[in-house]
Amino acid sequence: MSFEVADTLDMSTPAAKRASYELLAAQARSLLEGERDWVANLAQFAALVWQSVPELNWAGFYLARGQELVVGPFQGKVACVRIPFARGVCGACARSREIQLVADVHAFPGHIACDSELVLPVVAGGRLVAVFDLDSPRKGRFDAEDARGFAAAVDVLAAGTDWP
């Protein structure tokens, strides 16, 4: 690793968020350089996000397995092991392959847990391989700038990883 991870990225303004997400994508690129193993890269990526992004209580992956998601490398609270594509915010992301930005999951039909959630599809070779799930205990924690920033970082991960 040729850099020091930022202790906490600055999310105080839209401009600060943009700069922080540019730094996060650059750090992900550097962190994954020379390593293409999917388990190692998912574990490192989850740790990078957990260490540097404020107000999270979960950051990690659910792996696509048939019509369900199975918990993968993550940081945070103990998690659901399996989530059917038909259930919750992660399932909606897996079904649609679209970013799910939910300010209050209690208002989301079939929600599972947490207060605010951002879930991004991880697509490689045209197929869904995982979803990257971020949970926060604060309602409204995530916005469109977070979605754009994490999408760029997830793209770095997807391109820099050999998937099973």
PDB file of C-alpha atoms in Angstrom:
ATOM      1  CA  MET A   1       0.000   0.000   0.000  1.00  0.00           C
ATOM      2  CA  SER A   2       1.598   3.245  -1.131  1.00  0.00           C
ATOM      3  CA  PHE A   3      -0.552   5.702   0.837  1.00  0.00           C
ATOM      4  CA  GLU A   4      -2.015   6.346   4.243  1.00  0.00           C
ATOM      5  CA  VAL A   5      -5.773   5.992   4.488  1.00  0.00           C
ATOM      6  CA  ALA A   6      -7.561   9.198   5.399  1.00  0.00           C
ATOM      7  CA  ASP A   7      -8.840   8.890   8.958  1.00  0.00           C
ATOM      8  CA  THR A   8     -12.180  10.462   8.109  1.00  0.00           C
ATOM      9  CA  LEU A   9     -13.218  11.928   4.779  1.00  0.00           C
ATOM     10  CA  ASP A  10     -14.788  15.392   4.882  1.00  0.00           C
ATOM     11  CA  MET A  11     -18.485  15.151   4.045  1.00  0.00           C
ATOM     12  CA  SER A  12     -19.442  18.624   5.315  1.00  0.00           C
ATOM     13  CA  THR A  13     -20.344  20.239   1.962  1.00  0.00           C
ATOM     14  CA  PRO A  14     -21.059  19.031  -1.587  1.00  0.00           C
ATOM     15  CA  ALA A  15     -17.639  20.303  -2.735  1.00  0.00           C
ATOM     16  CA  ALA A  16     -15.895  18.564   0.164  1.00  0.00           C
ATOM     17  CA  LYS A  17     -17.772  15.352  -0.635  1.00  0.00           C
ATOM     18  CA  ARG A  18     -16.714  15.478  -4.286  1.00  0.00           C
ATOM     19  CA  ALA A  19     -13.078  15.924  -3.305  1.00  0.00           C
ATOM     20  CA  SER A  20     -13.358  13.181  -0.690  1.00  0.00           C
ATOM     21  CA  TYR A  21     -14.847  10.722  -3.160  1.00  0.00           C
ATOM     22  CA  GLU A  22     -12.114  11.516  -5.685  1.00  0.00           C
ATOM     23  CA  LEU A  23      -9.619  10.684  -2.935  1.00  0.00           C
ATOM     24  CA  LEU A  24     -11.520   7.490  -2.039  1.00  0.00           C
ATOM     25  CA  ALA A  25     -11.449   6.285  -5.675  1.00  0.00           C
ATOM     26  CA  ALA A  26      -7.731   7.091  -5.920  1.00  0.00           C
ATOM     27  CA  GLN A  27      -7.042   5.241  -2.676  1.00  0.00           C
ATOM     28  CA  ALA A  28      -9.063   2.245  -3.890  1.00  0.00           C
ATOM     29  CA  ARG A  29      -7.052   2.209  -7.131  1.00  0.00           C
ATOM     30  CA  SER A  30      -3.792   2.291  -5.180  1.00  0.00           C
ATOM     31  CA  LEU A  31      -4.942  -0.270  -2.626  1.00  0.00           C
ATOM     32  CA  LEU A  32      -5.970  -2.766  -5.320  1.00  0.00           C
ATOM     33  CA  GLU A  33      -2.936  -2.202  -7.540  1.00  0.00           C
ATOM     34  CA  GLY A  34      -1.225  -5.507  -8.260  1.00  0.00           C
ATOM     35  CA  GLU A  35      -3.905  -7.588  -6.515  1.00  0.00           C
ATOM     36  CA  ARG A  36      -6.829  -9.069  -8.446  1.00  0.00           C
ATOM     37  CA  ASP A  37      -8.137 -11.702  -6.010  1.00  0.00           C
ATOM     38  CA  TRP A  38     -11.816 -10.990  -5.391  1.00  0.00           C
ATOM     39  CA  VAL A  39     -11.846 -11.951  -1.690  1.00  0.00           C
ATOM     40  CA  ALA A  40      -8.786  -9.857  -0.891  1.00  0.00           C
ATOM     41  CA  ASN A  41     -10.068  -6.879  -2.873  1.00  0.00           C
ATOM     42  CA  LEU A  42     -13.565  -6.938  -1.349  1.00  0.00           C
ATOM     43  CA  ALA A  43     -12.113  -7.212   2.164  1.00  0.00           C
ATOM     44  CA  GLN A  44      -9.680  -4.349   1.586  1.00  0.00           C
ATOM     45  CA  PHE A  45     -12.307  -2.150  -0.075  1.00  0.00           C
ATOM     46  CA  ALA A  46     -14.788  -2.664   2.788  1.00  0.00           C
ATOM     47  CA  ALA A  47     -12.053  -1.849   5.331  1.00  0.00           C
ATOM     48  CA  LEU A  48     -11.029   1.280   3.403  1.00  0.00           C
ATOM     49  CA  VAL A  49     -14.593   2.592   3.342  1.00  0.00           C
ATOM     50  CA  TRP A  50     -15.236   1.650   6.980  1.00  0.00           C
ATOM     51  CA  GLN A  51     -12.089   3.440   8.127  1.00  0.00           C
ATOM     52  CA  SER A  52     -12.502   6.609   6.111  1.00  0.00           C
ATOM     53  CA  VAL A  53     -16.229   7.323   5.672  1.00  0.00           C
ATOM     54  CA  PRO A  54     -18.061   8.851   8.653  1.00  0.00           C
ATOM     55  CA  GLU A  55     -21.428   7.839  10.120  1.00  0.00           C
ATOM     56  CA  LEU A  56     -21.535   4.202   9.012  1.00  0.00           C
ATOM     57  CA  ASN A  57     -22.526   1.159  11.010  1.00  0.00           C
ATOM     58  CA  TRP A  58     -22.038  -1.311   8.139  1.00  0.00           C
ATOM     59  CA  ALA A  59     -20.027  -1.346   4.913  1.00  0.00           C
ATOM     60  CA  GLY A  60     -19.671  -4.485   2.871  1.00  0.00           C
ATOM     61  CA  PHE A  61     -20.688  -6.891   0.218  1.00  0.00           C
ATOM     62  CA  TYR A  62     -23.425  -9.342  -0.496  1.00  0.00           C
ATOM     63  CA  LEU A  63     -22.444 -11.817  -3.200  1.00  0.00           C
ATOM     64  CA  ALA A  64     -24.919 -12.797  -5.923  1.00  0.00           C
ATOM     65  CA  ARG A  65     -25.674 -16.519  -5.724  1.00  0.00           C
ATOM     66  CA  GLY A  66     -28.606 -17.568  -7.894  1.00  0.00           C
ATOM     67  CA  GLN A  67     -31.625 -15.522  -6.793  1.00  0.00           C
ATOM     68  CA  GLU A  68     -30.223 -14.573  -3.410  1.00  0.00           C
ATOM     69  CA  LEU A  69     -27.401 -12.583  -1.896  1.00  0.00           C
ATOM     70  CA  VAL A  70     -24.936 -14.156   0.550  1.00  0.00           C
ATOM     71  CA  VAL A  71     -22.936 -12.039   2.971  1.00  0.00           C
ATOM     72  CA  GLY A  72     -19.348 -11.440   1.922  1.00  0.00           C
ATOM     73  CA  PRO A  73     -16.473  -9.369   3.286  1.00  0.00           C
ATOM     74  CA  PHE A  74     -17.722  -6.516   5.458  1.00  0.00           C
ATOM     75  CA  GLN A  75     -17.000  -4.239   8.397  1.00  0.00           C
ATOM     76  CA  GLY A  76     -19.576  -3.448  11.057  1.00  0.00           C
ATOM     77  CA  LYS A  77     -22.382  -5.094  12.950  1.00  0.00           C
ATOM     78  CA  VAL A  78     -23.274  -8.758  12.554  1.00  0.00           C
ATOM     79  CA  ALA A  79     -25.385  -9.059   9.405  1.00  0.00           C
ATOM     80  CA  CYS A  80     -28.051 -11.112   7.697  1.00  0.00           C
ATOM     81  CA  VAL A  81     -26.395 -14.072   5.995  1.00  0.00           C
ATOM     82  CA  ARG A  82     -28.814 -14.509   3.075  1.00  0.00           C
ATOM     83  CA  ILE A  83     -31.127 -12.013   1.416  1.00  0.00           C
ATOM     84  CA  PRO A  84     -33.492 -13.105  -1.362  1.00  0.00           C
ATOM     85  CA  PHE A  85     -33.562 -10.811  -4.398  1.00  0.00           C
ATOM     86  CA  ALA A  86     -37.243 -10.284  -3.532  1.00  0.00           C
ATOM     87  CA  ARG A  87     -36.509  -8.705  -0.136  1.00  0.00           C
ATOM     88  CA  GLY A  88     -35.178  -5.422   1.174  1.00  0.00           C
ATOM     89  CA  VAL A  89     -33.058  -2.677  -0.290  1.00  0.00           C
ATOM     90  CA  CYS A  90     -30.191  -5.027  -1.192  1.00  0.00           C
ATOM     91  CA  GLY A  91     -32.607  -7.332  -2.990  1.00  0.00           C
ATOM     92  CA  ALA A  92     -34.062  -4.385  -4.919  1.00  0.00           C
ATOM     93  CA  CYS A  93     -30.551  -3.405  -6.008  1.00  0.00           C
ATOM     94  CA  ALA A  94     -29.804  -6.968  -7.114  1.00  0.00           C
ATOM     95  CA  ARG A  95     -33.087  -7.219  -9.064  1.00  0.00           C
ATOM     96  CA  SER A  96     -32.793  -3.871 -10.810  1.00  0.00           C
ATOM     97  CA  ARG A  97     -28.989  -3.505 -10.957  1.00  0.00           C
ATOM     98  CA  GLU A  98     -29.616   0.128 -10.044  1.00  0.00           C
ATOM     99  CA  ILE A  99     -28.321   2.150  -7.116  1.00  0.00           C
ATOM    100  CA  GLN A 100     -30.744   2.198  -4.207  1.00  0.00           C
ATOM    101  CA  LEU A 101     -30.612   5.389  -2.136  1.00  0.00           C
ATOM    102  CA  VAL A 102     -33.027   5.205   0.793  1.00  0.00           C
ATOM    103  CA  ALA A 103     -33.130   8.033   3.330  1.00  0.00           C
ATOM    104  CA  ASP A 104     -35.415   6.115   5.721  1.00  0.00           C
ATOM    105  CA  VAL A 105     -35.519   2.354   5.286  1.00  0.00           C
ATOM    106  CA  HIS A 106     -38.511   2.093   7.610  1.00  0.00           C
ATOM    107  CA  ALA A 107     -40.533   3.596   4.746  1.00  0.00           C
ATOM    108  CA  PHE A 108     -39.147   1.009   2.281  1.00  0.00           C
ATOM    109  CA  PRO A 109     -41.436  -2.013   1.802  1.00  0.00           C
ATOM    110  CA  GLY A 110     -39.733  -5.170   3.032  1.00  0.00           C
ATOM    111  CA  HIS A 111     -36.823  -3.342   4.674  1.00  0.00           C
ATOM    112  CA  ILE A 112     -34.535  -5.400   6.864  1.00  0.00           C
ATOM    113  CA  ALA A 113     -32.595  -3.095   9.234  1.00  0.00           C
ATOM    114  CA  CYS A 114     -30.829   0.277   9.798  1.00  0.00           C
ATOM    115  CA  ASP A 115     -32.079   3.819   9.244  1.00  0.00           C
ATOM    116  CA  SER A 116     -30.423   5.049   6.040  1.00  0.00           C
ATOM    117  CA  GLU A 117     -29.032   2.877   3.282  1.00  0.00           C
ATOM    118  CA  LEU A 118     -27.121   3.136   0.026  1.00  0.00           C
ATOM    119  CA  VAL A 119     -26.681  -0.027  -2.059  1.00  0.00           C
ATOM    120  CA  LEU A 120     -24.737  -0.196  -5.308  1.00  0.00           C
ATOM    121  CA  PRO A 121     -24.623  -3.033  -7.839  1.00  0.00           C
ATOM    122  CA  VAL A 122     -21.230  -4.526  -8.616  1.00  0.00           C
ATOM    123  CA  VAL A 123     -21.340  -5.626 -12.247  1.00  0.00           C
ATOM    124  CA  ALA A 124     -18.449  -7.349 -14.027  1.00  0.00           C
ATOM    125  CA  GLY A 125     -18.509  -8.840 -17.496  1.00  0.00           C
ATOM    126  CA  GLY A 126     -22.155  -7.839 -17.829  1.00  0.00           C
ATOM    127  CA  ARG A 127     -23.267  -9.886 -14.808  1.00  0.00           C
ATOM    128  CA  LEU A 128     -24.166  -8.935 -11.269  1.00  0.00           C
ATOM    129  CA  VAL A 129     -21.452 -10.340  -8.992  1.00  0.00           C
ATOM    130  CA  ALA A 130     -22.343  -8.527  -5.762  1.00  0.00           C
ATOM    131  CA  VAL A 131     -23.918  -5.497  -4.186  1.00  0.00           C
ATOM    132  CA  PHE A 132     -22.023  -3.035  -2.009  1.00  0.00           C
ATOM    133  CA  ASP A 133     -24.164  -2.089   0.970  1.00  0.00           C
ATOM    134  CA  LEU A 134     -23.670   0.935   3.213  1.00  0.00           C
ATOM    135  CA  ASP A 135     -25.798   1.443   6.312  1.00  0.00           C
ATOM    136  CA  SER A 136     -25.989   4.413   8.631  1.00  0.00           C
ATOM    137  CA  PRO A 137     -27.766   4.882  11.927  1.00  0.00           C
ATOM    138  CA  ARG A 138     -28.698   8.425  10.819  1.00  0.00           C
ATOM    139  CA  LYS A 139     -31.768   8.955   8.636  1.00  0.00           C
ATOM    140  CA  GLY A 140     -30.947  10.855   5.466  1.00  0.00           C
ATOM    141  CA  ARG A 141     -27.207  10.149   5.774  1.00  0.00           C
ATOM    142  CA  PHE A 142     -26.769   9.448   2.048  1.00  0.00           C
ATOM    143  CA  ASP A 143     -27.546  11.701  -0.911  1.00  0.00           C
ATOM    144  CA  ALA A 144     -26.987  11.801  -4.674  1.00  0.00           C
ATOM    145  CA  GLU A 145     -23.388  12.991  -4.204  1.00  0.00           C
ATOM    146  CA  ASP A 146     -22.675   9.925  -2.038  1.00  0.00           C
ATOM    147  CA  ALA A 147     -24.242   7.692  -4.689  1.00  0.00           C
ATOM    148  CA  ARG A 148     -22.062   9.210  -7.446  1.00  0.00           C
ATOM    149  CA  GLY A 149     -18.909   9.042  -5.345  1.00  0.00           C
ATOM    150  CA  PHE A 150     -19.382   5.449  -4.263  1.00  0.00           C
ATOM    151  CA  ALA A 151     -20.362   4.422  -7.807  1.00  0.00           C
ATOM    152  CA  ALA A 152     -16.983   5.677  -9.073  1.00  0.00           C
ATOM    153  CA  ALA A 153     -15.129   3.791  -6.320  1.00  0.00           C
ATOM    154  CA  VAL A 154     -17.131   0.593  -6.969  1.00  0.00           C
ATOM    155  CA  ASP A 155     -16.277   0.886 -10.673  1.00  0.00           C
ATOM    156  CA  VAL A 156     -12.568   0.934  -9.708  1.00  0.00           C
ATOM    157  CA  LEU A 157     -13.125  -2.212  -7.647  1.00  0.00           C
ATOM    158  CA  ALA A 158     -15.093  -4.029 -10.359  1.00  0.00           C
ATOM    159  CA  ALA A 159     -12.489  -3.290 -13.029  1.00  0.00           C
ATOM    160  CA  GLY A 160      -9.524  -4.178 -10.817  1.00  0.00           C
ATOM    161  CA  THR A 161     -10.797  -7.559  -9.659  1.00  0.00           C
ATOM    162  CA  ASP A 162     -10.902 -11.064 -11.138  1.00  0.00           C
ATOM    163  CA  TRP A 163     -14.359 -12.441 -10.344  1.00  0.00           C
ATOM    164  CA  PRO A 164     -15.283 -16.106  -9.951  1.00  0.00           C
TER     165      PRO A 164
END
